[in-house]
Short mmCIF file of C-alpha atoms in Angstrom, two decimals:
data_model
loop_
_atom_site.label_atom_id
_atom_site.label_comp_id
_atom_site.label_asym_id
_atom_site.label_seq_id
_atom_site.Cartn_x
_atom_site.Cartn_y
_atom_site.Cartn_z
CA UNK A 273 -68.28 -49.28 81.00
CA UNK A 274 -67.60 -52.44 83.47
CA UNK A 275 -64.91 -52.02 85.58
CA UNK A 276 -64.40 -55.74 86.28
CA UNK A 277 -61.81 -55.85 89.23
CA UNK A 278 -63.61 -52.72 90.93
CA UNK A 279 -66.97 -54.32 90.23
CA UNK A 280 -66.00 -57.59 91.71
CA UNK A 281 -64.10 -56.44 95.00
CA UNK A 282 -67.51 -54.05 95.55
CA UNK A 283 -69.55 -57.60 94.65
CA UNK A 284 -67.47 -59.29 97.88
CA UNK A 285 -67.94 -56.26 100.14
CA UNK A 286 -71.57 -56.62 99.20
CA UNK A 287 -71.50 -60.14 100.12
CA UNK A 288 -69.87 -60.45 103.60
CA UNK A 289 -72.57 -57.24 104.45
CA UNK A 290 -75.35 -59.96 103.46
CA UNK A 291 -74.06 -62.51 105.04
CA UNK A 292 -73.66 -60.55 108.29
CA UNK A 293 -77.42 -59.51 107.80
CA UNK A 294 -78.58 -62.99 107.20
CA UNK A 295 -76.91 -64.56 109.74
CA UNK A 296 -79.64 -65.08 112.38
CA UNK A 297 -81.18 -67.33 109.21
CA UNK A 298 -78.91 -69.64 109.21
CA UNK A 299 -80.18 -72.55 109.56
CA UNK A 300 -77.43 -75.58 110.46
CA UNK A 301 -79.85 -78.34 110.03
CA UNK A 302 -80.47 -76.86 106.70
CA UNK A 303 -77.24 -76.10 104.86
CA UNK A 304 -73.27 -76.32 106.18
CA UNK A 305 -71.99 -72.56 106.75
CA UNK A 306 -70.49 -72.86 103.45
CA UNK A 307 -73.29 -73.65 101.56
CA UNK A 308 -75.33 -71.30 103.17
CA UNK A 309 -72.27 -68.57 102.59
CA UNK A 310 -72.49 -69.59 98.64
CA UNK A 311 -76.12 -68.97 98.27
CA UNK A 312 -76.36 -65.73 99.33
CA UNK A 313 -73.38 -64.99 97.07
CA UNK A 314 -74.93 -66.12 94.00
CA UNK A 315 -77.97 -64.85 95.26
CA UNK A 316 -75.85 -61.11 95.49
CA UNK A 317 -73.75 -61.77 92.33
CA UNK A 318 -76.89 -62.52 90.60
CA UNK A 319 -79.06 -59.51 91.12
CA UNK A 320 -75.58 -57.40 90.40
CA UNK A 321 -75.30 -59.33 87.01
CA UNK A 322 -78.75 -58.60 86.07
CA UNK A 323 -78.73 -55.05 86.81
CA UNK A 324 -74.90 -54.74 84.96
CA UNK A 325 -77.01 -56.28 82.04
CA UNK A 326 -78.67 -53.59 81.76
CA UNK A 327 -76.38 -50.70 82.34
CA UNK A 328 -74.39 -53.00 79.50
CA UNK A 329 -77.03 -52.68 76.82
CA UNK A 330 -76.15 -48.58 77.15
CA UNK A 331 -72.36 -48.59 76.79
CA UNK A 332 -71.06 -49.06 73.53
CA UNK A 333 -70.31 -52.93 72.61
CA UNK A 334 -66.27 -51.54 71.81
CA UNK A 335 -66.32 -50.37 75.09
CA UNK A 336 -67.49 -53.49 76.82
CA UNK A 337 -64.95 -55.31 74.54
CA UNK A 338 -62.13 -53.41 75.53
CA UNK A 339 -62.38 -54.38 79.32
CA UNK A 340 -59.23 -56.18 80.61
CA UNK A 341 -59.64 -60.05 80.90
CA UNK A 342 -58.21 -61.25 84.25
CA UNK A 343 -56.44 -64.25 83.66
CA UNK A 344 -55.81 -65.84 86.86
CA UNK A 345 -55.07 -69.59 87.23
CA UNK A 346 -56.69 -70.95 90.31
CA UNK A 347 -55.97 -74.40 92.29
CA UNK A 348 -58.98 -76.64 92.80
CA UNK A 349 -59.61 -77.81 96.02
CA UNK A 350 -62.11 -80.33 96.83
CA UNK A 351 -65.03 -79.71 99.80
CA UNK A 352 -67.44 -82.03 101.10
CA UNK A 353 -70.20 -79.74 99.11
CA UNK A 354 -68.45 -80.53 95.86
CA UNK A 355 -68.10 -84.23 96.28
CA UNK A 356 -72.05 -83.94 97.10
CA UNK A 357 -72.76 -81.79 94.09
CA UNK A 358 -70.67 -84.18 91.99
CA UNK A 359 -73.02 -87.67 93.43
CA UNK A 360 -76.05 -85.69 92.80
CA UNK A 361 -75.18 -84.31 89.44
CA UNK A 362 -74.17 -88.06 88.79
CA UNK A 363 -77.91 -89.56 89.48
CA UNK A 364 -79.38 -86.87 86.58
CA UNK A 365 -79.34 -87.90 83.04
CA UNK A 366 -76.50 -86.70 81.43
CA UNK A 367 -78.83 -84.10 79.35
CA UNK A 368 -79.69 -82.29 82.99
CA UNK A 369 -76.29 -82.89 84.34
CA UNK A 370 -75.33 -80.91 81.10
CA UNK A 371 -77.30 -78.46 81.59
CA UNK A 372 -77.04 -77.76 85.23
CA UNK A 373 -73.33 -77.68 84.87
CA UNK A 374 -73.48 -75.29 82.04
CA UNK A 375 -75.83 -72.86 83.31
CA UNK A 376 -74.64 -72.89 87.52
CA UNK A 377 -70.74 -73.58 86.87
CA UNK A 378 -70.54 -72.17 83.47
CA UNK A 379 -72.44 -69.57 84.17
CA UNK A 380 -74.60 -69.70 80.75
CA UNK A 381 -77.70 -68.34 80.13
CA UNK A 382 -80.59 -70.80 79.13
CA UNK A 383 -80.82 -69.30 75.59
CA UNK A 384 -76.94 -69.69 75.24
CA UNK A 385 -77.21 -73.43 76.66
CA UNK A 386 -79.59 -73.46 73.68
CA UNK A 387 -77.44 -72.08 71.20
CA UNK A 388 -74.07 -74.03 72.20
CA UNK A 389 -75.51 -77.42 72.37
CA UNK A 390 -78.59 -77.16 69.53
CA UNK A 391 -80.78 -78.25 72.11
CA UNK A 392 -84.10 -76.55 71.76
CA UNK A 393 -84.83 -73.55 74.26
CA UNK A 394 -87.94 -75.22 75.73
CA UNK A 395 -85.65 -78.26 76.13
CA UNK A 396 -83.22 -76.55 77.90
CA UNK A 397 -85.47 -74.84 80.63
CA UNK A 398 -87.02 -78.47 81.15
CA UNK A 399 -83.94 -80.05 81.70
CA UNK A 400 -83.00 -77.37 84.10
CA UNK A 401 -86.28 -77.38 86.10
CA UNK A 402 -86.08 -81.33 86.29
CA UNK A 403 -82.55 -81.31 86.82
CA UNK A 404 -82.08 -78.72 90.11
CA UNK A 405 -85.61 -80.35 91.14
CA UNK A 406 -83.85 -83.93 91.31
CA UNK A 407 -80.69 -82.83 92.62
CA UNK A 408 -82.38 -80.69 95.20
CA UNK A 409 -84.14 -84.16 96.28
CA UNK A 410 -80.55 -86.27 96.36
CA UNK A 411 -79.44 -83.47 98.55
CA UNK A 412 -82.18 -83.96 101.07
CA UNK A 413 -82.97 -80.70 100.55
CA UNK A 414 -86.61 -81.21 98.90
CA UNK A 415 -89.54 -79.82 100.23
CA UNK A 416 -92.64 -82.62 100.29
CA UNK A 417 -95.01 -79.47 98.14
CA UNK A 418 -93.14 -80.38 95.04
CA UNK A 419 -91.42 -84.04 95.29
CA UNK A 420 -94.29 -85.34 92.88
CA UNK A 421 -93.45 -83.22 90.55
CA UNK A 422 -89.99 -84.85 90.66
CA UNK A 423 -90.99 -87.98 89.52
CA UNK A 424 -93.39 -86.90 86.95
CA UNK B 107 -103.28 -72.64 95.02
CA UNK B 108 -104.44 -74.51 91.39
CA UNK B 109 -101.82 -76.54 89.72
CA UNK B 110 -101.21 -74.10 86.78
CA UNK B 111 -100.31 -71.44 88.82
CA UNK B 112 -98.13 -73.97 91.54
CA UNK B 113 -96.16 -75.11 87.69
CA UNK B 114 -95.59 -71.41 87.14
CA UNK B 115 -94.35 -70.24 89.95
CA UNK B 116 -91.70 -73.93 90.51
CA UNK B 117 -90.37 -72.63 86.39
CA UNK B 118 -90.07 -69.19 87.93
CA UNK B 119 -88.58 -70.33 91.32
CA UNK B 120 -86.38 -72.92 89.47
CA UNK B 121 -84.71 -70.67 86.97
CA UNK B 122 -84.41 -68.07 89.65
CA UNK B 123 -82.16 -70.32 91.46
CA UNK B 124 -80.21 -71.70 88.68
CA UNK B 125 -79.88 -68.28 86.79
CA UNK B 126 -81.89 -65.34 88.34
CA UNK B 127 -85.19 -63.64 86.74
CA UNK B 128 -85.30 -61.08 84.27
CA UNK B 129 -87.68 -58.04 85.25
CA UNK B 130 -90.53 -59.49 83.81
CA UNK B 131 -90.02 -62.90 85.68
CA UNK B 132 -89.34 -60.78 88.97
CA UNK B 133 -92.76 -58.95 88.29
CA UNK B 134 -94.60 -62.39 87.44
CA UNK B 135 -93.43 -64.13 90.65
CA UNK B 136 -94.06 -61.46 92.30
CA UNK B 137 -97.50 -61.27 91.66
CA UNK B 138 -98.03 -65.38 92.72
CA UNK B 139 -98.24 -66.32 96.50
CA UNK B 140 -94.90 -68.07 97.59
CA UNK B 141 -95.20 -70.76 99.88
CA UNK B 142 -93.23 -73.05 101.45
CA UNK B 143 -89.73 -73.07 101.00
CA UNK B 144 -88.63 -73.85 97.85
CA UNK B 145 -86.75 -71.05 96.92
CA UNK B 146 -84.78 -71.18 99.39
CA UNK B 147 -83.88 -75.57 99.33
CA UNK B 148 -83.46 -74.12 94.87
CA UNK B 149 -80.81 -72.05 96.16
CA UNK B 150 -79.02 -73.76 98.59
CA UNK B 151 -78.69 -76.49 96.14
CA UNK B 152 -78.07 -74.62 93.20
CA UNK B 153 -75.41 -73.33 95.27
CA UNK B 154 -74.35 -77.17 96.41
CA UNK B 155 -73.84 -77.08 92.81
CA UNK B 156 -71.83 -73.95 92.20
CA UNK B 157 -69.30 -74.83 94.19
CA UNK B 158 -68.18 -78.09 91.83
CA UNK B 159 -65.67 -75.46 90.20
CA UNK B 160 -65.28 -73.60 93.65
CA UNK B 161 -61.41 -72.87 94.08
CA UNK B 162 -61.62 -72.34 97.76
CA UNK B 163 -57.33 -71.63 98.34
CA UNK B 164 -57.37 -67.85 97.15
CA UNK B 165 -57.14 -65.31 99.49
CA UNK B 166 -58.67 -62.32 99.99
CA UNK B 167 -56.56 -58.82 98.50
CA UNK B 168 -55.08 -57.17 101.61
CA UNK B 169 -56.81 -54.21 100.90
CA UNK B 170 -60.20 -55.36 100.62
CA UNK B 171 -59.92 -57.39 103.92
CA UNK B 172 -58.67 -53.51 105.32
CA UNK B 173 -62.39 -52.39 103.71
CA UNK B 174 -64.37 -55.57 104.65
CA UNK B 175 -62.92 -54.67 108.12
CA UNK B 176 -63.77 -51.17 108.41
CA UNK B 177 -67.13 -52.15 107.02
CA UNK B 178 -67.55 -55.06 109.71
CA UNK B 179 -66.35 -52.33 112.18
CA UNK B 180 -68.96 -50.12 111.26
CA UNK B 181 -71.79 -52.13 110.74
CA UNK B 182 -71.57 -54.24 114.17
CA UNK B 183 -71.27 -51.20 115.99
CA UNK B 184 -74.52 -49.54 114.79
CA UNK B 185 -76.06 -53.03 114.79
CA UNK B 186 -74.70 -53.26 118.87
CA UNK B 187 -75.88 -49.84 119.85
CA UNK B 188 -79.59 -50.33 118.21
CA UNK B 189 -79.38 -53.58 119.84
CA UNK B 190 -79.96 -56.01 116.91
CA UNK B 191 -77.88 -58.80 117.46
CA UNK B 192 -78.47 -61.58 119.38
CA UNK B 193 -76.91 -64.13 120.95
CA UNK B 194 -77.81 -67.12 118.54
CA UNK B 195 -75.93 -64.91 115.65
CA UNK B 196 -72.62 -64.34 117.25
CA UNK B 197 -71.93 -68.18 117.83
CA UNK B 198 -68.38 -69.41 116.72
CA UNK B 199 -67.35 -70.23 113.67
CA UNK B 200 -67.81 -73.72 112.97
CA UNK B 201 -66.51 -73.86 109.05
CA UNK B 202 -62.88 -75.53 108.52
CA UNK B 203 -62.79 -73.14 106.02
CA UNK B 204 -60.47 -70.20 107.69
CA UNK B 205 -57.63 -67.64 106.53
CA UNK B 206 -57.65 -64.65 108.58
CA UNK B 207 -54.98 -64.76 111.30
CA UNK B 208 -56.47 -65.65 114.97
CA UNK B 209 -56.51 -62.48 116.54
CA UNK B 210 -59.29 -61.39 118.65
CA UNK B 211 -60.43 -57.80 118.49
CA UNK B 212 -63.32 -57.62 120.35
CA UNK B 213 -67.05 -58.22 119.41
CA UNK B 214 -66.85 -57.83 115.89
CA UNK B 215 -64.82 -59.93 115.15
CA UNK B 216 -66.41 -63.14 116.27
CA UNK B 217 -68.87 -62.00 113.40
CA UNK B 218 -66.40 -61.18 111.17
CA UNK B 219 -65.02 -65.35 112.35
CA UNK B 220 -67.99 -66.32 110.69
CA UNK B 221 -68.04 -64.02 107.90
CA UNK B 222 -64.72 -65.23 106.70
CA UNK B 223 -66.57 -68.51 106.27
CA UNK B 224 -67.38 -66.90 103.11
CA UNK B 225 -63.37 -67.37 101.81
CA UNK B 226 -64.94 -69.96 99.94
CA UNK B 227 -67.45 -67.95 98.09
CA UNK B 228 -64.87 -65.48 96.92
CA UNK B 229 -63.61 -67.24 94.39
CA UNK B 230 -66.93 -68.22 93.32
CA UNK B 231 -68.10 -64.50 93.38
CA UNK B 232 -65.21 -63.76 90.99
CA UNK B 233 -65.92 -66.09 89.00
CA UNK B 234 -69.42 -66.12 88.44
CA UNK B 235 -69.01 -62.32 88.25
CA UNK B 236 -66.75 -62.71 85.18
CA UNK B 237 -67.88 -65.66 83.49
CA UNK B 238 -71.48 -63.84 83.17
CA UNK B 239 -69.88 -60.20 82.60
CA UNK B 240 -67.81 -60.67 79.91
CA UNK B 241 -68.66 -61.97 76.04
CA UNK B 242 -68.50 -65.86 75.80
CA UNK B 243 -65.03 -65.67 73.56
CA UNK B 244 -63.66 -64.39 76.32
CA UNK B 245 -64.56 -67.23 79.21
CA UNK B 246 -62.57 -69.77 78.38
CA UNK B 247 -59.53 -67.43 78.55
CA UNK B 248 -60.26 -66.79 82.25
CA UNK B 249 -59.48 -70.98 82.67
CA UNK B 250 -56.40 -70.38 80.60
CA UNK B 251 -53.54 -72.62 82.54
CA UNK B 252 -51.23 -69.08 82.66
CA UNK B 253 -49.73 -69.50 86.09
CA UNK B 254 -49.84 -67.14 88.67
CA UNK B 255 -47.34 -64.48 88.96
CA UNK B 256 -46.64 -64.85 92.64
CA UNK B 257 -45.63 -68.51 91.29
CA UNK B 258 -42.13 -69.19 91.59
CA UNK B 259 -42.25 -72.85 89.95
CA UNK B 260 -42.56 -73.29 86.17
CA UNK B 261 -45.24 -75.56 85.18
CA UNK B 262 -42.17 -77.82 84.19
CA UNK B 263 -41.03 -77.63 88.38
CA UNK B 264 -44.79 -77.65 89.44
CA UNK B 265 -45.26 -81.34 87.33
CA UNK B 266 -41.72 -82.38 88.83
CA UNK B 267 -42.57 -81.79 91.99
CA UNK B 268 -46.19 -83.46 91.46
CA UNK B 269 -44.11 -86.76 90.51
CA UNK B 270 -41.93 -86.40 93.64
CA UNK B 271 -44.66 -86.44 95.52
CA UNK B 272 -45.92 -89.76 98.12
CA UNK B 273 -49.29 -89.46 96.81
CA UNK B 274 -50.82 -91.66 93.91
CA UNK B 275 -49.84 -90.26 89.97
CA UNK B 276 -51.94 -91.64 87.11
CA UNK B 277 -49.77 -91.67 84.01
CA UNK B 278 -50.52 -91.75 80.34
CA UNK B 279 -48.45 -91.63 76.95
CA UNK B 280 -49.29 -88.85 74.82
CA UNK B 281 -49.38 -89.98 71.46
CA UNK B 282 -51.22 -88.68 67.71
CA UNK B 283 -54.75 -88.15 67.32
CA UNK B 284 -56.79 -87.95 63.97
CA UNK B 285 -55.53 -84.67 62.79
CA UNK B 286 -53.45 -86.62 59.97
CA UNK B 287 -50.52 -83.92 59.53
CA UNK B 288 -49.79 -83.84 63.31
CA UNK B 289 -48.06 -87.10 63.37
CA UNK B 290 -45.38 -86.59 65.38
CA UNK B 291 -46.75 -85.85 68.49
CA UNK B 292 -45.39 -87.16 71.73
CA UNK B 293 -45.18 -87.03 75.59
CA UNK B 294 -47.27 -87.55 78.57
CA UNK B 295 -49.54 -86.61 80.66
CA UNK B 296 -49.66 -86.73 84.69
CA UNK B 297 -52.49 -86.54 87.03
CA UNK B 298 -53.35 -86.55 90.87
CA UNK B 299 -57.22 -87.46 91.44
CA UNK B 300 -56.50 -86.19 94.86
CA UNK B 301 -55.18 -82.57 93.99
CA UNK B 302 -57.11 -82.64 90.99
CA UNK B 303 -53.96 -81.25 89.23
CA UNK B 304 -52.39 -82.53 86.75
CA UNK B 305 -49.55 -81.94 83.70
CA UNK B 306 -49.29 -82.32 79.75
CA UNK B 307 -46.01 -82.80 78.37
CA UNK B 308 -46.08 -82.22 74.83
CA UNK B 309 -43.79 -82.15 71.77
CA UNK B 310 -44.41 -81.95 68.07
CA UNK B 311 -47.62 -79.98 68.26
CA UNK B 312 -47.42 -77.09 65.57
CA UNK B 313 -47.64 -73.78 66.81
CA UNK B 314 -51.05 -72.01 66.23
CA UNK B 315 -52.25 -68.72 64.97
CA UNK B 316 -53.83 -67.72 68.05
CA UNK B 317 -56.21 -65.56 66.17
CA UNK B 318 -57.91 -68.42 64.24
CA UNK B 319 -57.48 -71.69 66.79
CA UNK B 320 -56.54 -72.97 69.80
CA UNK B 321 -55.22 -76.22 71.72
CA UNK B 322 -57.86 -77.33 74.44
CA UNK B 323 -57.41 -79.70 76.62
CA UNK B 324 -60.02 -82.67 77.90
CA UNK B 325 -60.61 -84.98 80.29
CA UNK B 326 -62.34 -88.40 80.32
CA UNK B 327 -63.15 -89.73 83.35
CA UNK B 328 -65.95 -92.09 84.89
CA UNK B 329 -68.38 -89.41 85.99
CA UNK B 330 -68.52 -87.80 82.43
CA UNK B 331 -70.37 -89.06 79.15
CA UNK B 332 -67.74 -89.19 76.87
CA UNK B 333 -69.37 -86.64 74.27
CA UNK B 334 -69.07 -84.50 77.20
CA UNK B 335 -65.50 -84.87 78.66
CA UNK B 336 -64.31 -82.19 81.34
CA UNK B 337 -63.03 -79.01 80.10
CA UNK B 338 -59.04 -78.79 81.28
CA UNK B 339 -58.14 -75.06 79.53
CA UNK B 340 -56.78 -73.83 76.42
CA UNK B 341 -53.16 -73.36 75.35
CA UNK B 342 -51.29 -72.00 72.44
CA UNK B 343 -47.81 -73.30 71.03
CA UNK B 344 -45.71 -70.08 70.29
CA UNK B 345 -41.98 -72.20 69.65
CA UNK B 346 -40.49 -75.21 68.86
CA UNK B 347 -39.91 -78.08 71.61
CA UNK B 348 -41.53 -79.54 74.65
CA UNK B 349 -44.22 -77.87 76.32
CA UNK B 350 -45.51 -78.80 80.12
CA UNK B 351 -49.47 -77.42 80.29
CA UNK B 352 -50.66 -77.10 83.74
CA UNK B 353 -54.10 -78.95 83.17
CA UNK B 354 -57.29 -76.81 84.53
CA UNK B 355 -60.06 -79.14 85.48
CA UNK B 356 -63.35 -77.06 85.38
CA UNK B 357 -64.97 -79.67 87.11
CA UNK B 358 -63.96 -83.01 89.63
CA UNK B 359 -62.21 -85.39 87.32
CA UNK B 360 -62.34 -88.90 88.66
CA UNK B 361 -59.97 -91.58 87.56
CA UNK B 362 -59.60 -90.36 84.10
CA UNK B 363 -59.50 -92.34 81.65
CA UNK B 364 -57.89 -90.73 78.64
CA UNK B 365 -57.02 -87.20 77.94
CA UNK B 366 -57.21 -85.26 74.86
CA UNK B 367 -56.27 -82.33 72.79
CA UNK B 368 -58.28 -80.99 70.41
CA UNK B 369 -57.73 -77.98 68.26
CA UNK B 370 -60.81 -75.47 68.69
CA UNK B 371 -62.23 -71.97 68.03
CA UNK B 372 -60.17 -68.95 70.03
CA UNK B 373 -61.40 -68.84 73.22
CA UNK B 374 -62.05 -72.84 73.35
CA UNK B 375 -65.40 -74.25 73.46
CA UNK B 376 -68.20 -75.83 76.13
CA UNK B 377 -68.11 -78.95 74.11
CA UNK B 378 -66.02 -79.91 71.81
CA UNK B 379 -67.45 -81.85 68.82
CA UNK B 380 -63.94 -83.26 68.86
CA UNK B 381 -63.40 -83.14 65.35
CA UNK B 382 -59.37 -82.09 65.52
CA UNK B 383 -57.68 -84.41 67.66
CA UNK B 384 -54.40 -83.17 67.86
CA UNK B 385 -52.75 -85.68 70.44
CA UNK B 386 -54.85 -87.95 72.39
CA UNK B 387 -53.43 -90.42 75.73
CA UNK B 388 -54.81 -92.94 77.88
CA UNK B 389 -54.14 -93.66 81.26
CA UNK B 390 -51.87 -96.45 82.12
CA UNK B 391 -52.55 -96.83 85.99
#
């Protein structure tokens, strides 16, 4: 069984140890500190999620279902990292900006993108390659080993 | 490195970044030569990325700042006395971002300075940790517009207060959509690009069995194809008379255009075929 408010305060602990382990990587010319902070929390939350996955598949669906749902309403506040992730996601075509958004904000998986928009799978996965490929270039980010394949 | 094997491992690299690998995947890249650094630039901007929906005012629980601070304690010290840190890693905290009171407490803490950095990411690892935890009915409830309950001002106060304000409202007129026995649908909408916050006012909407439907709310604005208008929360109508819905932008809404509210599945949908238009308003300013 998930223990979703436990689980996520042990996810954050988890985090700030990362980020004090990965701090000599930081790299300013790279990434702000915030961006930098982000990715290793995805990078945290995501190997937790996968490995929850599987502990799921051996707990009874009713008992999954019965988890409390925190509700909390949350104030958005704008960064300089959102305003570039919004003019990057704006240069994709709106089938990648879909898909990006759905997958990294939404948090959906590729074969629920799929399901939820009737796009084929192998669509889906394109458009997500192309997409974080593209917006990885408008961010400066791009490394010169792939930025042909950007453009294919 | 031959091209097929450089296309597997950017697939396997790219959905690493935007969702992670399943064991297989981890096994496959695993087995290919990384180079470069383009797992790293995925991440960072896949990251760039994550923080569109990034609610960056939350703090963090008292008591897990007591933990992380123990932790930090603990960690810092061991890493001191084996004589791992350097000098380039302790630097000050550059980020803006910053909600720990400025006390100093020794060495640690200008790590745990930087740490805190990561307020921004805590929201985000809250969120990502529920969104992909929990069964899909159950996401859209987590952007439900329920307010806070350390919130002393009712929604009706908050979008008072919003009007009172010096900074620039956009106003629309709610009026009916196409559902054709909602016809008496009124009231307005308000909305600050720079808060993205905004306010429905609503009257005549019928109340819903929350078991079979709900209200959802949408945004169209210039950065969004219209087929695929931001998401701004779900609501139900449990009484008779006006409303005021806190409206909960899942993504930057810029100078909207019209807002809408359709009637949808429990739980709300990613995107709305926008069949049941219960009330729909565009923006006068």
């Amino acid at each position: 069984m998930l223990h979703n408010s436990a689980d996520a305060e042990d996810a954050v602990q988890e985090i700030f140890l990362d980020i004090w382990k990965n701090a000599e990587r930081y790299d300013s010319s790279q990434s702000s500190e915030t961006t930098y902070v982000a990715m290793i929390a995805r990078r945290r939350l995501i190997d937790r999620i996968r490995f929850s996955q599987r502990r799921i598949s051996t707990d009874s669906l009713e008992d999954v279902l019965a988890e409390p749902i925190d509700h909390s309403d949350k104030n958005m506040q704008t960064s300089l990292e959102a305003a570039d992730a919004v003019k990057a996601l704006n240069t994709l075509r709106p089938e990648q900006r879909q898909v990006l958004q759905l997958s990294i904000v939404h948090g959906l998986s590729h074969q629920e993108i799929s399901d939820t928009t009737g796009m084929p799978l192998g669509t889906v996965k394109t458009h997500a390659r192309r997409g974080i490929l593209q917006a990885r270039e408008f961010l400066g980010l791009g490394s010169s080993q792939t930025t042909e394949e950007v453009h294919a | 490195m031959n091209d097929d094997v450089n296309e597997e491992m950017l697939d396997l690299l790219c959905k690493k970044a935007v969702y992670g690998l399943n064991e297989e995947e981890t096994m496959q890249l695993g087995r290919l030569e990384v180079v470069g650094d383009d797992l790293r630039t995925l991440e960072l901007t896949a990251a760039v990325i994550g923080m569109i929906n990034l609610k960056t005012d939350e703090a963090l629980p008292l008591h897990l700042q007591e933990k992380i601070t123990v932790a930090a304690d603990g960690y810092f010290a061991s890493q001191t006395k084996s004589g791992r840190i350097s000098e380039a890693a302790v630097k000050e905290p550059t980020s803006e971002i910053s909600f720990v009171p400025a006390k100093t407490r020794g060495f640690s803490w200008n790590w745990l300075g930087w740490a805190f950095a990561a307020a921004a990411c805590v929201a985000l690892a809250i969120n990502i940790w529920l969104t992909r935890t929990q069964p899909d009915s159950t996401i859209a409830d987590n952007r439900s517009p329920t307010p806070k309950q350390e919130e002393i001002l009712t929604p009706s106060q908050q979008r008072q207060r919003l009007l009172e304000s010096p900074i620039q409202v956009l106003t629309a007129q709610l009026g009916k959509g196409n559902v054709k026995e909602i016809d008496n649908v009124s009231g307005d909408v308000v909305w600050s690009d720079v808060r993205q916050a905004g306010y429905v006012r609503v009257q005549g909407l019928p109340k819903n069995d929350a078991n079979k439907e709900t209200y959802q709310l949408w945004i169209f604005d210039e950065s969004q194809d219209p087929k695929t208008p931001i998401d701004g929360g779900t609501f139900n109508i449990e009484g008779d008379g006006e409303v005021v819905i806190p409206i909960d932008a899942h993504l930057k809404a810029v100078n909207p255009t019209a807002f809408a509210v359709t009637i949808e599945k429990p739980g709300g949908v990613v995107v709305s075929k926008q069949a049941k238009v219960a009330a729909l308003a565009k923006s006068e300013t």
